[in-house]
Amino acid sequence: MKVLQQEEMKTTNFFKDNDTLHSILEIMLDKEFAEYATRELTDFGELCAGDIDRRAKHTDREGEPRLQRYNAYGEEVSEIWVNDGYKKTIEETYNTGIVGYVHKNIPQLGRKGNYVYSFAQGYLLSHAEPGFYCPVTLTMATAYLLDHYANDEIKERFLPHVCATGDTELYEGATFLTERQGGSDVGANAVEARQEGEQFHLYGEKYFASNVGMCGVAMVLARLQGGSAGSKGLTLFAVPWRAEDGTVNNLRIRRLKDKLGVKAVPSGEVEFEGALAYIVGEPNKGIYYMLEALNLSRICNAVASLGIMRRGFLEAKHYVTNRSAFGKPLTQYPMIQDTLGKFAAKLHVEVATVFDLIQLYDKVTSGQGNHEDMMMNRLNIAIMKKETAEQAVKYASEAIELHGGNGYIEDFVTPRLLRDAQVLTVWEGTANILALELIRLVDKFQAHKLFVRIMEERLAKVANSTLSQLVVEQLVQLKSTLHTFSSLDEAMKTFEAKAVAEKMAHMYESVVAVEWAHRFGGKYEKLADIYLEHTWALRELGAPMKTVQYFADIL
């Protein structure tokens, strides 16, 4: 057996050959913005494939964050130690404007950026360091909440720091929701906000707080003293990590979590012992504000999944291309061609679909969307967060299998991809929680009918192809399924909802796949053909092997 000449892939840039992402910029950004984004993403893609990737490996293996609870005098400081390389990644990433340029002007353009550009940056970052993309996500959510709902005084105090791009001191953000007795049941939360004079102070515990100790300000849900029970009794607070004199703001980190993966983000348990806090927005709307931030975080979660999928694909493709077995290169075997071909098709379609979702999210969050846009935004986020997280785990595992035994060895990046991917099915809502969101949208807003109508309208614009007709046939079946689903009782709906959400995600992806095939043709038509055949189980035993026939064109 031929020995692999290069043990690890030596990709120098995660952006340059990313054809789907290049086309997304062409479709979704105007010419001036697209040219700017291409220049910046070329530089950032090189950075992610080089220094950031090397630092990520060190952080994961030897340099993960550590808690320093006390100083030399025995005083409680609750500080987090991170390695110097991690600090450099923080600086270089935020200076790109990955958070800031959503909320302030890009100097070279004289106008604000948008989420399409920010998530393109996050997608590249997640090829190398999906763990660190968690703090970036939390900072994005913090910036969103401050910008949309804080009063002028609070906004002026915190937002310039949260949106820093090297021009002022950076405050990373955090969103603290989870408590031991509540978990996903946020309405059971018990952290209390007491008014003492003209100020509010928090008391209680948050059990799973990510970016703990690294954040300059945290967005925290708490219940005003004497407030009503349940989620509607929660108020949103901005809590600075440090007081104005530099001391810790009457809180402590009890311990850090020893997580399976995403070692870069310090996640811990926080106790509030009178922490000074500032009300953000209307006191009785805290849960609604935080749910908006949660939807943003769910998109970030999906983008991190895409980054893991593509890194796994690049690693697997490199490995099998440079390895021979039984006298032939692995890429000459139909089984390998089939696996890589399906991987490539799913990756392309999923990236294109998530950015389709992001384009609508930009519209809704900028105040230009109507009621139907807002409903589709919520629905798309729920079904695609679930789908992408599950696929990240599947394809991280697939990348290991394509490597064989080497894929299971920590010298390679593939074990870390799998460990990091697994949390994405949990963070920002498990499949069960996302299924409950689907049920709410169906029961309250008849979202399933809106979904079918939007898919029909989009398919009608590309109706002159064999591929689109295949999707139309599947949509007819899904329409019937959704009608039946909407009439089920509550218990049966919860039983069926995850499978229904998966079918809806596949339909959304299928529509996007045929749109790309119609617009660009060439390899995108072949990728769509492979995707549809595999997703809807259309191939019969012994039928032509499209992944093998198209292999040279799509890879």
Short mmCIF file of N, CA and C in Angstrom, two decimals, residues 70 178 341 392 459 462:
data_model
loop_
_atom_site.label_atom_id
_atom_site.label_comp_id
_atom_site.label_asym_id
_atom_site.label_seq_id
_atom_site.Cartn_x
_atom_site.Cartn_y
_atom_site.Cartn_z
N TYR A 70 -8.70 32.85 42.56
CA TYR A 70 -8.15 33.73 43.59
C TYR A 70 -6.83 34.32 43.13
N THR A 178 -29.38 29.70 30.96
CA THR A 178 -29.64 28.39 31.54
C THR A 178 -29.44 28.36 33.04
N GLY A 341 -19.01 12.32 -3.85
CA GLY A 341 -19.99 13.03 -4.67
C GLY A 341 -21.22 13.42 -3.86
N ALA A 392 -23.69 18.03 10.30
CA ALA A 392 -22.30 18.28 10.71
C ALA A 392 -21.74 17.06 11.43
N LEU A 459 -40.71 27.43 -7.23
CA LEU A 459 -40.57 26.38 -8.24
C LEU A 459 -41.19 26.79 -9.58
N VAL A 462 -38.80 28.24 -12.08
CA VAL A 462 -37.79 27.36 -12.71
C VAL A 462 -38.45 26.08 -13.19
#
